[in-house]
Short mmCIF file of C-alpha atoms in Angstrom, two decimals:
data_model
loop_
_atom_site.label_atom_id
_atom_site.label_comp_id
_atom_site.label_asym_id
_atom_site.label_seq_id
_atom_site.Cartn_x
_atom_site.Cartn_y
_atom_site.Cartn_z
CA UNK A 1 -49.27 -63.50 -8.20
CA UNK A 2 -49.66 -60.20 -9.82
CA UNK A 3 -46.67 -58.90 -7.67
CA UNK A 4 -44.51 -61.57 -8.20
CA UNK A 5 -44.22 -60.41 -12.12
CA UNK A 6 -42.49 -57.28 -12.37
CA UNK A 7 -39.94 -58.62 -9.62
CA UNK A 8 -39.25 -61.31 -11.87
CA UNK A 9 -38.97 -58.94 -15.09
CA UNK A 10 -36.62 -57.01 -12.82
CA UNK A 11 -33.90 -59.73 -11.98
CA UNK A 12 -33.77 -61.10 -15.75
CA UNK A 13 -33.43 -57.51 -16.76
CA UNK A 14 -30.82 -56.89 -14.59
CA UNK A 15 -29.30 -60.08 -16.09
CA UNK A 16 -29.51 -59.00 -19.22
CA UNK A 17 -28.04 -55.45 -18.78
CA UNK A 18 -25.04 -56.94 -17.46
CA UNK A 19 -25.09 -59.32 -20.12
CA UNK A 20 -25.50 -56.90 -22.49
CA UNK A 21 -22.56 -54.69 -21.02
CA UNK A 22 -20.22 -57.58 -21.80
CA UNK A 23 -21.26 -58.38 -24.69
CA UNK A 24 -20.12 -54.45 -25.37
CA UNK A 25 -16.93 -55.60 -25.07
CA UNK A 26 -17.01 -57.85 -27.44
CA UNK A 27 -16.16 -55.57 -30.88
CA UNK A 28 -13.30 -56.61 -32.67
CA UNK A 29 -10.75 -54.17 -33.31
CA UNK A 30 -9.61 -52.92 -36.41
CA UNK A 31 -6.40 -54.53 -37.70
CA UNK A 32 -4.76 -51.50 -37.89
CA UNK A 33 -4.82 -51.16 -34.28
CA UNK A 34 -1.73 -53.54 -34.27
CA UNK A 35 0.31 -52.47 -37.58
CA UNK A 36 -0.06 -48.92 -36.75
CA UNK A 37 1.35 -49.47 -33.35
CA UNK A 38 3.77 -51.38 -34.38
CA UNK A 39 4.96 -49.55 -37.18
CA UNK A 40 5.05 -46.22 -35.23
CA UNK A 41 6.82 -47.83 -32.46
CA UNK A 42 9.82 -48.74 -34.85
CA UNK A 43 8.82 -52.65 -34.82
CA UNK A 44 7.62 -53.11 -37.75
CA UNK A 45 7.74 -51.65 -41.47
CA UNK A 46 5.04 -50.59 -43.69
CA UNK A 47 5.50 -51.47 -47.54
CA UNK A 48 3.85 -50.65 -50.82
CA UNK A 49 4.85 -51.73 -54.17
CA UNK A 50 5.63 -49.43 -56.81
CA UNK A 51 5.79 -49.54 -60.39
CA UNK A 52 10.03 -49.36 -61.74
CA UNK A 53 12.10 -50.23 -64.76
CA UNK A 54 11.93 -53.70 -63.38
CA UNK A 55 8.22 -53.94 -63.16
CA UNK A 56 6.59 -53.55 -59.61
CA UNK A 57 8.88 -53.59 -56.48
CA UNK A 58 7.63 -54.40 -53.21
CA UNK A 59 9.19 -51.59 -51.16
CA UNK A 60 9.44 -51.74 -47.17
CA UNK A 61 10.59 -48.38 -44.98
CA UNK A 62 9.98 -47.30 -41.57
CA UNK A 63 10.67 -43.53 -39.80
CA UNK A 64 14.73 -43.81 -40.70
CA UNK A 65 13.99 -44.40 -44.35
CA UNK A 66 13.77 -47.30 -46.86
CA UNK A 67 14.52 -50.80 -45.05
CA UNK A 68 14.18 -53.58 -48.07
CA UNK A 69 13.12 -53.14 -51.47
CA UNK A 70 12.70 -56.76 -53.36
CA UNK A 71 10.37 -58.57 -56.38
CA UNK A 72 8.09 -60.80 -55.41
CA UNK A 73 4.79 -62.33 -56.28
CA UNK A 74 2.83 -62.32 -53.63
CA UNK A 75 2.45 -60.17 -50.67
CA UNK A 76 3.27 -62.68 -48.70
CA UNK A 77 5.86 -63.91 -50.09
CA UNK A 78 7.47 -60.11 -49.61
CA UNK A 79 6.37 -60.14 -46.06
CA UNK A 80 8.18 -63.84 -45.47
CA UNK A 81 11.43 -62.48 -46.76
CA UNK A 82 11.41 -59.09 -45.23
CA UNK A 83 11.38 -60.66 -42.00
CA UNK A 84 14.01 -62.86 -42.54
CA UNK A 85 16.29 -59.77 -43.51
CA UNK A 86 15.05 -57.68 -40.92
CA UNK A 87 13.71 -59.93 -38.05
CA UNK A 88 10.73 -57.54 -38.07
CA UNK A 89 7.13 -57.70 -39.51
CA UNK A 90 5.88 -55.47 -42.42
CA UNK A 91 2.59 -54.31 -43.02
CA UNK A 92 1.21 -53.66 -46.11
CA UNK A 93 0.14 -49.66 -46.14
CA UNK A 94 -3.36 -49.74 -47.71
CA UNK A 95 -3.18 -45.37 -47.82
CA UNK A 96 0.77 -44.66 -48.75
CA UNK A 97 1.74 -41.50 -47.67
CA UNK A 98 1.63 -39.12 -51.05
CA UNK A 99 5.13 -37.95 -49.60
CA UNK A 100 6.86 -41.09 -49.60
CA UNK A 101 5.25 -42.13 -53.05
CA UNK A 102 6.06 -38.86 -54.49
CA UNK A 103 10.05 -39.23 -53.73
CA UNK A 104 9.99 -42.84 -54.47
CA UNK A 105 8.96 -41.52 -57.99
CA UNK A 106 11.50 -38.26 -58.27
CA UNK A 107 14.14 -40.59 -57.42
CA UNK A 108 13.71 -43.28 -59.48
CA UNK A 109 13.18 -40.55 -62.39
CA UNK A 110 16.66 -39.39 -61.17
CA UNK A 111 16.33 -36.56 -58.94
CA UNK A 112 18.29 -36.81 -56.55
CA UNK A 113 17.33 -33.88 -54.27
CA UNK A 114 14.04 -36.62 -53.40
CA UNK A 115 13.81 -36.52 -49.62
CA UNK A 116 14.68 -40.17 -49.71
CA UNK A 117 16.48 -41.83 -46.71
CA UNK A 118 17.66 -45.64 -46.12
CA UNK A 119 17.46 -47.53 -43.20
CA UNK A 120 20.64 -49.68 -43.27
CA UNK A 121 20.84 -50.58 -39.49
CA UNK A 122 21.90 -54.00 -39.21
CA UNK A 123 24.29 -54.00 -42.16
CA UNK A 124 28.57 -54.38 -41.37
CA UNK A 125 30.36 -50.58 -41.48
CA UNK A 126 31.62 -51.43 -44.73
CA UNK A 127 28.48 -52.87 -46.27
CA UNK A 128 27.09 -49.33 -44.88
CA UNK A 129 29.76 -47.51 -46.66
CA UNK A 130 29.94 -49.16 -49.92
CA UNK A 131 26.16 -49.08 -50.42
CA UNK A 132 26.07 -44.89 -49.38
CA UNK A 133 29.29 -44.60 -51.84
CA UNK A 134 27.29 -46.57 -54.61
CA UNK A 135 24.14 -44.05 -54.16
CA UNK A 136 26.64 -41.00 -55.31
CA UNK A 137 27.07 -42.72 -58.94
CA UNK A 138 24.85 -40.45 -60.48
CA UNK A 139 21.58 -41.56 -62.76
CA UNK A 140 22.85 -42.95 -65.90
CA UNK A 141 26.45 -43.62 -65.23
CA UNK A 142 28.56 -46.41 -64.41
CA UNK A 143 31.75 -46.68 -61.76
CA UNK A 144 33.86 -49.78 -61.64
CA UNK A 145 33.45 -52.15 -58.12
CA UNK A 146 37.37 -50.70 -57.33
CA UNK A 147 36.61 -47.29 -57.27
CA UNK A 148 33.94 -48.04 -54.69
CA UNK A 149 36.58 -49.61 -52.99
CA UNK A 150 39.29 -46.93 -53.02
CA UNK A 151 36.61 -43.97 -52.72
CA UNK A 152 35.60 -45.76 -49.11
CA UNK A 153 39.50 -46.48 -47.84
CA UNK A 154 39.62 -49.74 -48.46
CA UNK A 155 41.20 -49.85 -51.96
CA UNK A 156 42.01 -53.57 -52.03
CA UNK A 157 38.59 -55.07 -50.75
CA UNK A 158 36.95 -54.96 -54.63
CA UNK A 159 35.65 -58.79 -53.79
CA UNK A 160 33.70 -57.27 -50.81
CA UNK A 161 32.23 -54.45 -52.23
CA UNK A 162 30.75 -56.87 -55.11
CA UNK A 163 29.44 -59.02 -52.28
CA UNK A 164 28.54 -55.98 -50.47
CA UNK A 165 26.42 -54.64 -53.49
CA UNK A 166 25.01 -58.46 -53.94
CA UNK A 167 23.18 -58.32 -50.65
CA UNK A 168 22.10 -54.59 -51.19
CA UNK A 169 19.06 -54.86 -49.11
CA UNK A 170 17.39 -51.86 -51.17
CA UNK A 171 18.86 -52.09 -55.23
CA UNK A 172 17.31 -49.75 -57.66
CA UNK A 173 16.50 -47.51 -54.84
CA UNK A 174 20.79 -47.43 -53.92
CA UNK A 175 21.58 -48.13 -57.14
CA UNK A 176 24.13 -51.09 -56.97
CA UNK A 177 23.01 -51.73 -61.07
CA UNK A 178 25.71 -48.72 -61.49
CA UNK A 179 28.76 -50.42 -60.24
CA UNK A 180 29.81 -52.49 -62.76
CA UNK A 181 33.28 -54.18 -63.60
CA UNK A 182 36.14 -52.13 -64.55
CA UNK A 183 36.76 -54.55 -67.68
CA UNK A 184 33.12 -53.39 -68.89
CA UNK A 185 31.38 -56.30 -68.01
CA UNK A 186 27.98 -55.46 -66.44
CA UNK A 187 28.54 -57.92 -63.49
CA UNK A 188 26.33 -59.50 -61.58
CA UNK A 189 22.79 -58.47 -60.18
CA UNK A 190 20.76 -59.49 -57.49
CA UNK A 191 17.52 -58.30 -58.50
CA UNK A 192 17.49 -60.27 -61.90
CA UNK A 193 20.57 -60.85 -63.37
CA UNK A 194 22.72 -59.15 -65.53
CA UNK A 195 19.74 -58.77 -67.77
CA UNK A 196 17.99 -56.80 -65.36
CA UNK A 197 20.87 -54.58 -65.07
CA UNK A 198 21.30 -53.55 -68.48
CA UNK A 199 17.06 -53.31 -68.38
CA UNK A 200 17.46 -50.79 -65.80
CA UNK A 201 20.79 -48.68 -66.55
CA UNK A 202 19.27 -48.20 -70.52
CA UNK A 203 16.35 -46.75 -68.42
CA UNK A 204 18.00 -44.76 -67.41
CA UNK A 205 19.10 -43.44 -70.62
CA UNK A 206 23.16 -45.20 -70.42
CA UNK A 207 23.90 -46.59 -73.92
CA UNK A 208 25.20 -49.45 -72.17
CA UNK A 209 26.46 -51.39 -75.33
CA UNK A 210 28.81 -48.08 -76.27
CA UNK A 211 30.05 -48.44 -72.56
CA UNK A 212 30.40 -52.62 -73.19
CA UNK A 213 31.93 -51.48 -76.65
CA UNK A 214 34.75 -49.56 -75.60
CA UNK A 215 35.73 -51.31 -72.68
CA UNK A 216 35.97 -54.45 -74.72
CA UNK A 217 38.18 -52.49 -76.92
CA UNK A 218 40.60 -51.66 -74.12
CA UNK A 219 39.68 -48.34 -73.45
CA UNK A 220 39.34 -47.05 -69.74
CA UNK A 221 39.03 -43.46 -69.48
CA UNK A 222 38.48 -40.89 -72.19
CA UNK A 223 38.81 -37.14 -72.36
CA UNK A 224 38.86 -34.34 -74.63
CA UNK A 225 42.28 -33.12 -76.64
CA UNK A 226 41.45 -29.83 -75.80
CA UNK A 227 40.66 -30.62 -72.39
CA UNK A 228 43.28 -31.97 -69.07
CA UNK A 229 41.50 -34.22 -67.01
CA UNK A 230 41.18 -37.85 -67.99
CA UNK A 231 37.16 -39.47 -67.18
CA UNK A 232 35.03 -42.91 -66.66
CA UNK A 233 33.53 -43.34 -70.05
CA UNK A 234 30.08 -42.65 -69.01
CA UNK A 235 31.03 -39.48 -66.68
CA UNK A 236 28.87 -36.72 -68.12
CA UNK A 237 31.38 -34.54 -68.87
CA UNK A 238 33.10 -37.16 -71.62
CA UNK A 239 29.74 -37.60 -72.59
CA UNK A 240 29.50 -34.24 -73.75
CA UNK A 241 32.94 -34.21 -75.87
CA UNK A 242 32.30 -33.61 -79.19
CA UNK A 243 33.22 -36.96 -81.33
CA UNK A 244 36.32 -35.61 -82.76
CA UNK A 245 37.77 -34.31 -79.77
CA UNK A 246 37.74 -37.58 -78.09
CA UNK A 247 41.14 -39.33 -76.65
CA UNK A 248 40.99 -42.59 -74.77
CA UNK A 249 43.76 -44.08 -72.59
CA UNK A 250 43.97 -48.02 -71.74
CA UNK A 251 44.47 -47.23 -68.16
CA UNK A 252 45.24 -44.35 -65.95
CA UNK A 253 49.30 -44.43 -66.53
CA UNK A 254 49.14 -43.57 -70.27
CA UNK A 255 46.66 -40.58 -69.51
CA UNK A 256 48.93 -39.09 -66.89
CA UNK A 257 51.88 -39.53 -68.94
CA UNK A 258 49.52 -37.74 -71.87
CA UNK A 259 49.47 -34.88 -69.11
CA UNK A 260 45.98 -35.29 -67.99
CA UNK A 261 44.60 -35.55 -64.51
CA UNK A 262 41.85 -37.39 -63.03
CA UNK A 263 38.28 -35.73 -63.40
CA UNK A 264 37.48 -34.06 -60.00
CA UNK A 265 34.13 -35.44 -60.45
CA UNK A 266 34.06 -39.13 -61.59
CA UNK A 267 37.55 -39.51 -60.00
CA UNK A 268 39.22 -41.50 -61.81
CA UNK A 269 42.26 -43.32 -60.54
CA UNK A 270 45.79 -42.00 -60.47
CA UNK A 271 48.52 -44.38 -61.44
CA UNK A 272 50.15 -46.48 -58.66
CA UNK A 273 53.01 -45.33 -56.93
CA UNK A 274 56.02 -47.25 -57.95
CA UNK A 275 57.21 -48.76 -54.86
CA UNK B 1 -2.60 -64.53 -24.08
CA UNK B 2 -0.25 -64.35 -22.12
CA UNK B 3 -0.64 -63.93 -18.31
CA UNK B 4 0.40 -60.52 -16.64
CA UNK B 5 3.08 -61.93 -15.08
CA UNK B 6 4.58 -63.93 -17.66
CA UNK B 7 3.83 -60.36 -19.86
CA UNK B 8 5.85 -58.65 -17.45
CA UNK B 9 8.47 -60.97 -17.29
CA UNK B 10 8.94 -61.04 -20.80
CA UNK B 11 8.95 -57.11 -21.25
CA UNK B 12 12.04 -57.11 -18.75
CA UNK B 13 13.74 -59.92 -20.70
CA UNK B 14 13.18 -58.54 -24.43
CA UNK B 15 11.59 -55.76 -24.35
CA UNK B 16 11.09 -55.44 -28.37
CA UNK B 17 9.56 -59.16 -29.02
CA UNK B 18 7.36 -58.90 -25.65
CA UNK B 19 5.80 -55.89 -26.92
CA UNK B 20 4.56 -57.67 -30.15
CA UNK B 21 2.62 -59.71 -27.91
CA UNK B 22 1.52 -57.13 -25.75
CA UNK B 23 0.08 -55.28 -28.62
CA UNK B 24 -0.90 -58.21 -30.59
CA UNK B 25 -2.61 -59.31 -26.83
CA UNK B 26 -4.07 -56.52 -25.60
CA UNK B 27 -5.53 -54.20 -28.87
CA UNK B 28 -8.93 -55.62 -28.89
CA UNK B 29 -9.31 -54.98 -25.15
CA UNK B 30 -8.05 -51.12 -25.16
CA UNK B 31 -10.29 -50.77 -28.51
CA UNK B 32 -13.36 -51.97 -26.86
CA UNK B 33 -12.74 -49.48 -23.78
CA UNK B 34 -12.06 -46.57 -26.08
CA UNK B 35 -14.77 -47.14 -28.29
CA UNK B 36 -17.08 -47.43 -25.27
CA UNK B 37 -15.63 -44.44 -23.61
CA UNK B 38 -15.74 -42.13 -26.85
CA UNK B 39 -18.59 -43.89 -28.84
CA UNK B 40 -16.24 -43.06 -32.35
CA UNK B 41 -14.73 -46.00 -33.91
CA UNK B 42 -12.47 -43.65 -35.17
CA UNK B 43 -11.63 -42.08 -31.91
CA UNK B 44 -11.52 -45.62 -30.22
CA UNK B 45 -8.69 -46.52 -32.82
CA UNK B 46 -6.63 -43.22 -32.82
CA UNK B 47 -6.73 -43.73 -28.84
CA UNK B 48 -5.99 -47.19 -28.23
CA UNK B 49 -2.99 -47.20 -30.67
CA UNK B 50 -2.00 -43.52 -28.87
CA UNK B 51 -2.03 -45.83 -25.24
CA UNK B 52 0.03 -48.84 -26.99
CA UNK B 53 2.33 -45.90 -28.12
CA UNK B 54 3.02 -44.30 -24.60
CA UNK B 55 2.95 -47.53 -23.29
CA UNK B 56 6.24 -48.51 -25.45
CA UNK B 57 7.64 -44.76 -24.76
CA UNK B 58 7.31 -45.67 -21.20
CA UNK B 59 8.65 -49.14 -21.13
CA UNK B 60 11.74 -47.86 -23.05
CA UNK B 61 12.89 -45.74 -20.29
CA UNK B 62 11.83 -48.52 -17.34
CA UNK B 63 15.12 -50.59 -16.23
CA UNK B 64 13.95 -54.41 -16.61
CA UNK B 65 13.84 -54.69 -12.83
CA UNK B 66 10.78 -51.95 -13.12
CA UNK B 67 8.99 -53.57 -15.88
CA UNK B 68 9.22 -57.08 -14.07
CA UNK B 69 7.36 -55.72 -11.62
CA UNK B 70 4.09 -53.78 -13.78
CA UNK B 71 1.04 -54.59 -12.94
CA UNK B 72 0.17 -54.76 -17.25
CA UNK B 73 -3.51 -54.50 -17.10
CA UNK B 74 -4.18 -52.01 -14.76
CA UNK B 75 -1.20 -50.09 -15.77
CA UNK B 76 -2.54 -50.14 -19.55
CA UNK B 77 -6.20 -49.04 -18.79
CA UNK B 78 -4.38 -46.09 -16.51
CA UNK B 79 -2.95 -44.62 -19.92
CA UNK B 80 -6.16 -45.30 -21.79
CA UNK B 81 -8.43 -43.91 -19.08
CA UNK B 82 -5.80 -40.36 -18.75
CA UNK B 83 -5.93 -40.29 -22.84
CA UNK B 84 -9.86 -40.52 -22.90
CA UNK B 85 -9.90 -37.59 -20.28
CA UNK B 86 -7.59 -35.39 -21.69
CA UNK B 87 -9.42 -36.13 -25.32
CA UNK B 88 -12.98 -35.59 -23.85
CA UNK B 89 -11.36 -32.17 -22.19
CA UNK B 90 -9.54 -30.84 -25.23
CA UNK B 91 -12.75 -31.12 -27.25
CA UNK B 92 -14.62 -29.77 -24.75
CA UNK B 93 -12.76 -26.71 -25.24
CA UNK B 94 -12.05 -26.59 -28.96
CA UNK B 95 -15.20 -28.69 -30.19
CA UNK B 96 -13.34 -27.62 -34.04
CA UNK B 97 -10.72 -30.13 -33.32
CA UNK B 98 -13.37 -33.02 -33.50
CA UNK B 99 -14.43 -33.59 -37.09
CA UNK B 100 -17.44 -35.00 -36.10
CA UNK B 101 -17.97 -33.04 -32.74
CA UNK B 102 -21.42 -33.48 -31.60
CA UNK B 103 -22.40 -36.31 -34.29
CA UNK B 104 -22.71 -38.37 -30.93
CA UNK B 105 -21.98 -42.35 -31.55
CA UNK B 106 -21.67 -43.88 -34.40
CA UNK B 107 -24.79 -44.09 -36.62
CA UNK B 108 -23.53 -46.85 -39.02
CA UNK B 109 -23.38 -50.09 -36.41
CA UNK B 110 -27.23 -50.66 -36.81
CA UNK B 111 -27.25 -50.86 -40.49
CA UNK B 112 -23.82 -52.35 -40.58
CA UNK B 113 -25.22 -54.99 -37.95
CA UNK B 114 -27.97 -56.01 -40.17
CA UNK B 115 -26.26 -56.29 -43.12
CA UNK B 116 -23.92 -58.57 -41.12
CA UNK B 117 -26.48 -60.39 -39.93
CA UNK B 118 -28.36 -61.04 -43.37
CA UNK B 119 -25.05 -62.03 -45.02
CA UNK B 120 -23.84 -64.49 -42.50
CA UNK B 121 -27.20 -65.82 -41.40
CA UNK B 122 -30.03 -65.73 -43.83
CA UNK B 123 -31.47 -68.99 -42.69
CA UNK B 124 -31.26 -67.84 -39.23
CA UNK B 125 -33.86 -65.32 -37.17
CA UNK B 126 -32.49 -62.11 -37.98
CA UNK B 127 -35.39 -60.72 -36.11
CA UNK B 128 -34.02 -61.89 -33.03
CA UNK B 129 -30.42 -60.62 -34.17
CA UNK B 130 -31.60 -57.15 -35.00
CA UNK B 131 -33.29 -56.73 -31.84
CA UNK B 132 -30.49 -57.83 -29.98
CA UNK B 133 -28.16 -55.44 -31.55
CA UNK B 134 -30.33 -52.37 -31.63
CA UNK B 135 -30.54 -53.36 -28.00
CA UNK B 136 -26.42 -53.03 -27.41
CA UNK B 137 -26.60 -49.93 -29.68
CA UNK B 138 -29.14 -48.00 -27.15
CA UNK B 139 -26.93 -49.16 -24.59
CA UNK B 140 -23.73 -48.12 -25.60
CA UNK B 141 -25.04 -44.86 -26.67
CA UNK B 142 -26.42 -44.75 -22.74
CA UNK B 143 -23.27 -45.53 -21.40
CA UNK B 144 -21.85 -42.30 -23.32
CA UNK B 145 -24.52 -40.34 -21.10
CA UNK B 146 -22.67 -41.56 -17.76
CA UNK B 147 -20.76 -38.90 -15.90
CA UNK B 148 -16.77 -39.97 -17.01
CA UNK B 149 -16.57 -41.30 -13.01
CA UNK B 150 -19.32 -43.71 -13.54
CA UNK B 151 -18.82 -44.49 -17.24
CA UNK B 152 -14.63 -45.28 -16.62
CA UNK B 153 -15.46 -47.42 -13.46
CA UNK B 154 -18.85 -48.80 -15.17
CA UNK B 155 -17.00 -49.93 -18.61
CA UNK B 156 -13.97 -51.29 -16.54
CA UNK B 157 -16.30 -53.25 -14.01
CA UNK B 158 -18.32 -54.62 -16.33
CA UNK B 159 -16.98 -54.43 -19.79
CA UNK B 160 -13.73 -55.40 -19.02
CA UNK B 161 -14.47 -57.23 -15.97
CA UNK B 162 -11.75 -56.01 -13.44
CA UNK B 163 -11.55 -56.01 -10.27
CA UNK B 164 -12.29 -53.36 -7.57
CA UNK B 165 -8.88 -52.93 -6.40
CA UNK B 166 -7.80 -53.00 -10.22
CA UNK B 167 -10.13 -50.18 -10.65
CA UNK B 168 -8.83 -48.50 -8.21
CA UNK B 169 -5.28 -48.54 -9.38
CA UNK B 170 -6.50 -47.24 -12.41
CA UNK B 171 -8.52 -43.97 -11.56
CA UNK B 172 -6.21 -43.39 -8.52
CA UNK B 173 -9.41 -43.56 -6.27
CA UNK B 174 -10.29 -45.50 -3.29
CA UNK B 175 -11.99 -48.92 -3.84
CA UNK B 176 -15.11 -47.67 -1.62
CA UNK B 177 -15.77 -44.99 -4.22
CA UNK B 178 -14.63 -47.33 -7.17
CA UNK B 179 -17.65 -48.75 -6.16
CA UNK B 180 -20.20 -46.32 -5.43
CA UNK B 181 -19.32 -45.34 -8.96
CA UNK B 182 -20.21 -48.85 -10.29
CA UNK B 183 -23.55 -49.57 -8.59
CA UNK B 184 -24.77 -46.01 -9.40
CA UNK B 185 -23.67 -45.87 -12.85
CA UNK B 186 -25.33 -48.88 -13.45
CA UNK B 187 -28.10 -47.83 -11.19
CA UNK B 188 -28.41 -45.24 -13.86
CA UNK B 189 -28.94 -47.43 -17.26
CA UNK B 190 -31.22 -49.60 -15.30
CA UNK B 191 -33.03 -46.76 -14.88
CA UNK B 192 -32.85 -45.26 -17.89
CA UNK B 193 -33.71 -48.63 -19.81
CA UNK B 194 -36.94 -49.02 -17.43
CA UNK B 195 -37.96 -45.73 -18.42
CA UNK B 196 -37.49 -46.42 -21.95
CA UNK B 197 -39.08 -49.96 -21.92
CA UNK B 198 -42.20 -48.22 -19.67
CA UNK B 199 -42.53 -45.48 -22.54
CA UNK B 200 -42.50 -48.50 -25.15
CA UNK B 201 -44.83 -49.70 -24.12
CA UNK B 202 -47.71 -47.08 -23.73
CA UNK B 203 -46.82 -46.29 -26.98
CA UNK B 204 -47.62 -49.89 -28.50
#
């Protein structure tokens, strides 16, 4: 008898080491195992939200740059539609890089030398084109949706660059709220309305019911009497002409026959060619 | 999960959506070998996402034809099992690269076990819990003791619970020796564990 026992301890240890072995294997992983992956493979985004004009902004990007910015109310509810635009998953990033927080904040404060980048991959040519031509309006100003159109070769597509800005996969961040119409109507906005746009443009420091003012006036383009070159309202150079200098056209013709030229950096229209 | 075949089959049909699975499938399995093979849950995360990585860098430049034909699991616990080495080699040499180089295993499972345990269980017999756990804690930390030939064909054996000729495949050795390694490695807990449970027991 007394032999029998430690042969018997001995198998149901054995049993149990193996037992216990498996159960080793056992340990659930972390999630992160999977967004990480996933994320650094290209397959899925990470997002984070971020406080802007607009209140907080759920904002998805990946190694090429930002991917989909949108409002929403839930986390989930961000994750549901970011899929749907980009037929990938997004994760949200519990430890943002500083980096990518940090530029998220220069640019919305208007600097534009923030090491930003957009991932637009997906998107039509054109959609690609008008959306990098709208992110050249610089902070504050206004162009209308036809000189978008002519400043990307395609002059007579005005209708698709406002659809083209309407399904802006990343607005405040390309700044679509700066293409407005040319008869000084704000236009529409995806993220919010027209409300939203004039929220965000005064923001940035436009006085948006001058700009709304003139326009409804008739005015176009204004320059200085001293100066020859004829500019959008809201360009910062006729910003800076003194109030009494100030001449405004009611379209590109009458400055050109005043002797002006467009602004070489709001650029302006020149009058049609007769045909 | 999916099966290795139909794993395989998908990877060669759509590469991007099979690998969601394939992560989503396999993440748990290459965490649990990691953390057993560097006893860091840190570690065992930074190298089982590093595998899924080189796995995708890998598949990308396979033709379909070539990733019809992987063997998954093997071919997964290959990378993990080369990562682990080079890992265990490189801080070998520079132990500064390790944070936490010579802390040994992770100190916080006992503690985090019982709190575990006396959230989800308080009517239960946490006694029996704790001892269970501080049980797998001594053996885990054992298993880090293993020579890497023993521990790699131990953890894979029984752990994962391949197959010889899997195991094989993975540390490019011949099955005989695949398991040599195996019955001496775990020669070696049972030893170890004896000798352990002997000493407990003059003591008490």
């Amino acid at each position: 008898m007394s032999n029998l026992r430690p042969r018997v301890d001995g198998l149901s240890a054995a049993r149990d080491l193996l037992g216990d072995l498996r159960a080793l294997g056992q340990t659930p992983a972390p999630s992160t195992c999977v967004s990480g992956t996933l994320t650094r493979v290209g397959l899925a985004d990470s997002y984070l939200t971020i406080e802007t004009p607009l209140g907080l902004v759920y904002v998805a990007w990946n190694e090429r740059g930002l991917s989909v910015a949108r409002r929403a109310s839930t986390n989930g509810e961000f994750e549901v539609e970011a899929y749907a635009l980009l037929g990938r998953r997004v994760f949200l990033e519990t430890e943002p890089p500083r980096r990518m927080e940090q530029a998220l904040r220069e640019w919305l404060a208007g600097d534009r030398r923030a090491p930003l980048t957009f991932d637009l991959r997906g998107q039509t040519p054109f959609m690609q084109a008008a959306l990098l031509k709208a992110r050249e309006i610089p902070y504050g100003e206004v162009r209308p949706y036809s000189w978008v159109a002519r400043e990307i070769g395609h002059p007579a597509a005005v209708r698709a660059v406002g659809t083209a800005m309407a399904r802006n996969p990343v607005p405040v961040f390309i700044p679509c709220h700066r293409v407005v119409r040319a008869d000084g109507h704000l236009g529409a906005y995806g993220m919010g309305g027209p409300e939203s746009k004039r929220i965000i443009l005064q923001a940035e420091g436009l006085n948006v019911a001058q700009i709304e003012s003139l326009a409804a006036s008739g005015v176009r383009y204004v320059s200085s009497a001293s100066g020859d070159s004829y500019c959008y309202p809201s360009c910062h150079f006729a910003r800076s002409i003194a109030p009494e200098q100030v001449v405004t056209f009611a379209g590109e013709e009458e400055a050109v026959a005043a002797g002006y030229i467009p602004c070489d950096v709001c650029r302006p229209p020149l009058p049609a060619l007769a045909s | 999960m999916l099966s290795d075949v139909a794993l395989a089959a998908a990877l060669a049909d759509n590469l991007d959506s099979a690998f969601e699975s394939l992560v989503c499938g396999w993440s748990q399995r290459l965490y649990a070998f990691s953390l057993r093979m560097t006893g860091r849950s840190r570690d065992a995360e930074e190298l089982a996402e590093e595998t899924l990585v080189q796995a995708w860098r890998a598949l990308e430049g396979y033709e379909p034809e070539r990733r019809r034909a992987l063997r998954v699991r093997p071919w997964l616990f290959q990378i993990a099992a080369n990562l682990a080495r080079n890992r265990a080699r490189s801080a070998r040499r520079n132990p500064a690269l390790s944070l936490d180089a010579g802390a040994g295993a992770d100190g916080q499972s006992f503690s985090a076990a019982a709190e575990r345990i006396a959230d989800d269980d308080p009517l239960g017999a946490p006694g029996a819990a704790l001892e269970r756990q501080e049980r797998l804690d001594e053996l885990a930390a054992l298993l880090l003791t293993l020579p890497e030939a023993q521990r790699v064909v131990v953890i894979l054996r029984h752990i994962e619970g391949m197959q010889y000729a899997a195991i094989a495949e993975v540390v490019g050795e011949p099955v005989g020796t695949v398991k040599s390694h195996a019955s001496r490695g775990v020669a070696r807990l049972r030893k170890t564990l004896e000798r352990e449970r002997v000493a407990a027991a003059q003591e008490a």
